[in-house]
Amino acid sequence: MDFLLFAIIVIVIVVFARRMGQSPEYSQTTSSSRSTNVHRVSRLSQSYAFKESDIPSNLGLLPGLGLSEAVKRLEEALPPSFEEQLRIRVMELKPSWDRAKYECTFFEIKRYFLMSLIMKNTPMFADEVDDIWHEMLMFTKEYSTFCHTFAGDMIHHAPHRGGKVQLPGERAWFDWIYAHLFEITPFSAVIWHDFFRTPLDHDRLEAIAEQDAEILAEKWFNQEAAKRFPEVRAVVTHLINTAKNERGHAAGHSRYGDTEWSNHTGVQTGLMVAGAMMFYSLMDSDRYSESMGEIVPEEMKDQDQNGDNSNYSSPMGDIDSSSCSSDGSSSGDSGSSCSSGSSCSSGSSCSSCSSGCSSS
């Protein structure tokens, strides 16, 4: 009798529990959970799909720079056999990559090498570009031949620890130079992360205004390459003159709306935004993030896997406080790679067209 009563009680509890499982509150929770999952999948589906058709010819150089000879030399320094071996190796190590992602990322390392030919310090701000660089180094003979054919000397490399935004002053200068050399493609910000996220630093702005072009060329640009290649020397002069002109124009206006960049009809978008960067870095740095967040087009903001670019409005959140000095050294414990014309300290990763880098 006691056993029968116990069994009945158990059955009643089970039936009651099942009915509660179908209660409106439970159904609402389940529906909400499913909705959240669907929303998450929807956001993930917005992540960028790499397309080889988005890769421009001639590295997407802006017109009038006179760097076509350097680009031709770079392309000829990468024979098809080396490119194919490299692609196979990288894609074996990166099974999630498709061919289009590889080609777009490889395209950006070629841009990086061109920048390293021009700049004295070129920090590496893209983990996946750096990954390809690592694999190029495994082909020691081919890589050495590439460097000497393209740059006239070795482009050395030391470790890179990654991180989305580090060396804020150097990243700002990287962005300014990048925008004055190349059109910004649909995949550029996906690979390099947000462009124009941090302002040009005060010391650089003062140097642009006060120091002679020859001093700035020695401080910020690859003088060995400039001596070796006339097209590099010419583009260095162009970049310094442009920086001085932009700073002067920004200083002459109290409102961004009165500058030539606010009315950007016919102006290449990257140059327009770089001009806005110069203005707000100099004239309203306290509101830099807010102001630039309204000006920078969505395609220049990094869309992460959740489709979220809200981190653009709070640029200091994940910035390494250390920075590269203009002579290729690093103050503090930097986590960035750096291409430079002189040696780099052990905290950073660098390439150099004229001397080696120490590594950590």
XYZ file of C-alpha atoms in Angstrom:
360
model
C 0.000 0.000 0.000
C 2.803 2.382 0.900
C 4.590 1.493 -2.338
C 1.460 2.217 -4.416
C 1.017 5.595 -2.743
C 4.657 6.466 -3.380
C 4.335 5.545 -7.071
C 1.233 7.724 -7.451
C 3.028 10.690 -5.887
C 5.973 10.273 -8.259
C 3.672 10.143 -11.305
C 1.831 13.277 -10.195
C 5.127 15.153 -9.764
C 6.361 14.118 -13.215
C 3.085 15.121 -14.935
C 3.043 18.454 -13.123
C 6.621 19.168 -14.086
C 5.921 18.445 -17.755
C 2.900 20.768 -17.752
C 4.985 23.499 -16.166
C 7.505 22.986 -18.952
C 4.812 24.102 -21.393
C 3.879 27.187 -19.355
C 3.787 30.593 -21.060
C 6.810 31.724 -19.049
C 8.820 28.732 -20.228
C 7.679 29.140 -23.815
C 8.587 32.814 -23.737
C 12.081 32.013 -22.448
C 12.587 29.399 -25.139
C 11.364 31.785 -27.811
C 13.650 34.510 -26.547
C 16.618 32.139 -26.550
C 15.885 31.030 -30.095
C 15.482 34.642 -31.169
C 18.852 35.510 -29.648
C 20.492 32.616 -31.478
C 18.909 33.631 -34.783
C 20.028 37.220 -34.210
C 23.550 36.034 -33.488
C 23.640 33.935 -36.653
C 22.280 36.880 -38.620
C 25.029 39.124 -37.293
C 27.681 36.531 -38.051
C 26.403 36.307 -41.601
C 27.227 40.002 -41.996
C 30.967 39.341 -41.663
C 32.952 40.352 -44.719
C 33.242 37.908 -47.602
C 36.603 38.329 -49.293
C 36.477 38.657 -53.078
C 39.428 38.630 -55.459
C 37.498 41.004 -57.699
C 37.960 43.690 -55.016
C 41.757 43.647 -55.508
C 42.807 46.669 -57.603
C 45.650 46.663 -60.100
C 49.016 48.337 -59.477
C 48.487 47.862 -55.699
C 45.703 50.436 -55.886
C 48.222 53.294 -55.919
C 46.728 56.754 -56.058
C 47.459 58.546 -59.325
C 50.437 60.855 -59.680
C 52.735 59.251 -57.093
C 55.271 57.933 -59.592
C 55.687 54.625 -57.753
C 54.800 52.323 -60.625
C 58.466 51.382 -61.074
C 58.684 50.306 -57.426
C 55.505 48.253 -57.774
C 56.840 46.626 -60.938
C 60.077 45.776 -59.146
C 58.129 44.287 -56.224
C 55.982 42.114 -58.491
C 58.997 40.904 -60.466
C 60.753 40.034 -57.201
C 57.963 37.540 -56.437
C 58.211 34.784 -59.071
C 55.097 32.620 -59.556
C 56.851 29.551 -58.156
C 57.593 31.335 -54.864
C 54.075 32.758 -54.655
C 52.548 29.326 -55.240
C 54.718 27.590 -52.635
C 53.904 30.306 -50.144
C 50.169 30.125 -50.826
C 50.104 26.342 -50.379
C 52.036 26.563 -47.117
C 49.876 29.331 -45.650
C 46.578 27.716 -46.617
C 47.675 24.405 -45.142
C 48.302 26.235 -41.876
C 45.080 28.254 -42.225
C 42.391 25.728 -43.214
C 39.620 28.273 -42.553
C 40.981 30.603 -45.247
C 39.640 30.427 -48.767
C 41.634 31.460 -51.815
C 40.074 34.936 -51.878
C 41.037 35.694 -48.287
C 44.584 34.581 -48.946
C 44.915 36.724 -52.062
C 43.504 39.807 -50.321
C 45.833 39.344 -47.351
C 48.825 38.726 -49.617
C 47.907 41.896 -51.487
C 48.116 43.834 -48.213
C 51.562 42.486 -47.349
C 52.772 43.762 -50.709
C 51.407 47.173 -49.770
C 53.186 46.850 -46.425
C 56.497 46.082 -48.117
C 56.080 49.155 -50.321
C 55.370 51.267 -47.231
C 58.483 49.857 -45.554
C 60.511 50.981 -48.559
C 59.254 54.523 -47.957
C 58.927 54.813 -44.172
C 61.675 54.560 -41.576
C 59.368 52.781 -39.103
C 56.399 50.764 -40.320
C 54.684 48.958 -37.429
C 52.695 45.860 -38.288
C 49.060 46.193 -37.216
C 47.598 43.100 -38.888
C 48.129 39.669 -37.357
C 47.189 37.790 -40.524
C 49.491 39.858 -42.727
C 52.230 39.155 -40.210
C 51.402 35.440 -40.402
C 52.116 35.461 -44.137
C 55.341 37.358 -43.509
C 56.408 34.643 -41.048
C 55.863 31.978 -43.677
C 57.776 33.933 -46.309
C 60.763 33.838 -43.958
C 60.693 30.040 -44.036
C 61.796 30.199 -47.683
C 65.148 31.709 -46.777
C 66.720 31.754 -50.228
C 63.613 32.991 -52.026
C 62.931 35.627 -49.363
C 66.492 36.923 -49.517
C 66.284 37.170 -53.302
C 62.960 39.000 -53.031
C 64.332 41.547 -50.555
C 67.469 42.343 -52.517
C 65.607 42.560 -55.829
C 62.886 44.807 -54.468
C 64.577 46.846 -51.728
C 68.281 46.416 -52.419
C 68.818 44.942 -48.958
C 67.236 42.534 -46.470
C 63.889 43.364 -44.915
C 64.418 41.871 -41.476
C 61.669 40.724 -39.162
C 61.382 40.180 -35.430
C 58.469 38.786 -33.343
C 55.008 40.293 -33.303
C 52.662 39.661 -30.377
C 49.582 41.130 -31.968
C 46.849 43.298 -30.578
C 44.194 45.313 -32.301
C 45.445 48.829 -31.637
C 48.921 49.490 -30.278
C 51.405 52.339 -30.600
C 48.649 54.923 -31.129
C 50.916 57.641 -32.505
C 52.557 55.247 -34.940
C 49.187 53.796 -35.970
C 47.869 57.264 -36.741
C 50.910 58.022 -38.919
C 50.575 54.610 -40.601
C 46.950 55.419 -41.467
C 47.838 58.871 -42.798
C 50.598 57.481 -45.048
C 48.437 54.530 -46.180
C 45.614 56.859 -47.226
C 48.032 59.062 -49.204
C 49.474 56.093 -51.090
C 46.578 53.709 -51.711
C 42.881 53.576 -52.349
C 41.225 51.918 -49.371
C 39.615 48.710 -50.621
C 36.527 46.973 -49.181
C 38.810 44.545 -47.331
C 41.466 47.011 -46.125
C 39.823 47.777 -42.772
C 38.920 44.117 -42.270
C 42.612 43.228 -42.418
C 44.160 46.321 -40.794
C 41.216 47.022 -38.452
C 39.793 50.507 -37.970
C 41.483 53.279 -39.880
C 41.823 56.776 -38.361
C 40.916 55.532 -34.910
C 43.614 57.507 -33.100
C 44.793 61.099 -33.658
C 48.165 62.230 -34.859
C 50.229 62.987 -31.770
C 51.184 66.506 -30.681
C 54.926 66.039 -31.190
C 54.459 64.914 -34.784
C 52.120 67.798 -35.551
C 54.618 70.274 -34.116
C 57.462 68.711 -36.076
C 55.475 68.953 -39.313
C 54.956 72.675 -38.705
C 58.378 73.653 -37.410
C 61.038 71.381 -38.883
C 62.592 71.488 -42.327
C 61.720 68.858 -44.896
C 65.254 67.465 -44.793
C 65.022 66.848 -41.045
C 61.615 65.192 -41.373
C 62.889 62.990 -44.183
C 65.756 61.823 -41.995
C 63.497 61.325 -38.976
C 60.530 59.507 -40.510
C 61.521 58.092 -43.890
C 63.838 55.414 -45.254
C 66.863 57.375 -46.345
C 68.789 54.372 -47.676
C 65.954 53.542 -50.053
C 65.564 57.217 -50.979
C 69.240 57.318 -51.998
C 68.898 54.069 -53.924
C 65.605 54.697 -55.734
C 64.640 58.102 -57.246
C 60.910 57.287 -57.087
C 61.142 56.763 -53.323
C 62.988 60.051 -52.874
C 60.282 61.821 -54.893
C 57.373 60.347 -52.951
C 59.032 61.170 -49.615
C 59.233 64.808 -50.713
C 55.603 64.661 -51.819
C 54.407 63.204 -48.498
C 56.302 65.782 -46.415
C 54.968 68.677 -48.501
C 51.457 67.267 -48.292
C 51.667 66.917 -44.499
C 52.874 70.500 -44.162
C 50.147 71.799 -46.477
C 47.427 69.854 -44.684
C 48.569 71.026 -41.260
C 48.664 74.620 -42.458
C 45.183 74.334 -43.933
C 43.818 72.786 -40.728
C 45.407 75.487 -38.573
C 43.788 78.171 -40.707
C 40.222 77.069 -39.913
C 38.371 76.912 -36.628
C 35.537 74.771 -38.029
C 35.889 71.551 -39.985
C 32.941 72.600 -42.124
C 35.034 75.463 -43.517
C 37.867 73.212 -44.701
C 38.330 71.821 -48.192
C 37.866 68.306 -46.814
C 34.279 68.853 -45.694
C 33.258 69.535 -49.285
C 34.913 66.458 -50.721
C 33.336 66.289 -54.165
C 35.964 64.826 -56.473
C 38.377 64.103 -53.621
C 39.414 60.487 -53.046
C 37.642 59.322 -49.876
C 40.789 58.219 -48.092
C 42.410 61.624 -48.667
C 39.290 63.391 -47.414
C 39.249 61.379 -44.198
C 43.006 61.811 -43.743
C 42.433 65.553 -43.985
C 39.726 65.346 -41.345
C 42.160 63.370 -39.214
C 44.711 66.189 -39.524
C 42.097 68.810 -38.607
C 40.674 67.095 -35.539
C 44.110 65.945 -34.331
C 45.268 69.567 -34.368
C 42.190 71.665 -33.670
C 39.835 69.520 -31.572
C 41.667 66.479 -30.255
C 39.337 66.182 -27.236
C 36.450 65.367 -29.570
C 38.549 63.392 -32.039
C 36.819 60.032 -31.573
C 33.307 61.442 -31.666
C 33.975 63.654 -34.681
C 35.879 61.075 -36.702
C 33.289 58.428 -35.885
C 30.800 60.529 -37.840
C 33.139 61.160 -40.773
C 34.893 57.828 -41.351
C 32.859 55.693 -43.805
C 31.686 52.290 -42.627
C 34.029 50.511 -45.039
C 36.993 52.018 -43.177
C 35.783 50.651 -39.848
C 36.569 47.109 -38.808
C 33.458 44.904 -38.788
C 34.250 42.103 -36.347
C 32.538 38.730 -36.449
C 29.558 40.141 -34.573
C 29.154 42.972 -37.045
C 30.034 45.407 -34.267
C 32.134 48.483 -34.885
C 31.135 50.308 -31.716
C 34.705 50.104 -30.448
C 35.564 52.875 -32.923
C 34.089 55.451 -30.556
C 36.339 54.457 -27.662
C 39.779 54.226 -29.230
C 41.862 54.217 -26.087
C 40.401 51.037 -24.659
C 42.874 48.576 -26.108
C 45.829 50.739 -27.013
C 49.305 49.859 -25.888
C 50.725 52.868 -24.092
C 54.179 52.354 -25.546
C 55.281 53.762 -28.844
C 58.049 53.501 -31.411
C 60.458 56.367 -31.419
C 61.426 57.963 -34.681
C 64.814 56.302 -34.746
C 63.370 52.809 -34.819
C 63.568 52.065 -31.107
C 60.642 51.225 -28.906
C 59.751 52.832 -25.616
C 58.114 50.466 -23.222
C 57.106 46.908 -23.968
C 55.625 47.198 -27.400
C 53.591 44.438 -28.951
C 53.749 45.593 -32.521
C 55.822 44.582 -35.495
C 57.803 47.371 -37.020
C 59.494 47.863 -40.360
C 62.322 50.316 -39.936
C 65.447 51.760 -41.381
C 67.373 51.110 -38.177
C 67.493 48.555 -35.428
C 64.498 47.946 -33.184
C 64.472 47.093 -29.525
C 63.482 43.680 -28.299
C 59.889 44.508 -27.474
C 58.831 45.068 -31.056
C 58.901 43.257 -34.347
C 60.478 45.054 -37.233
C 61.713 44.854 -40.730
C 64.634 46.960 -41.813
C 65.923 47.728 -45.269
C 69.299 48.843 -43.992
C 70.123 47.043 -40.765
C 69.048 44.160 -38.619
C 66.570 44.024 -35.767
C 67.079 42.408 -32.454
C 64.350 40.012 -31.442
C 62.832 38.921 -28.191
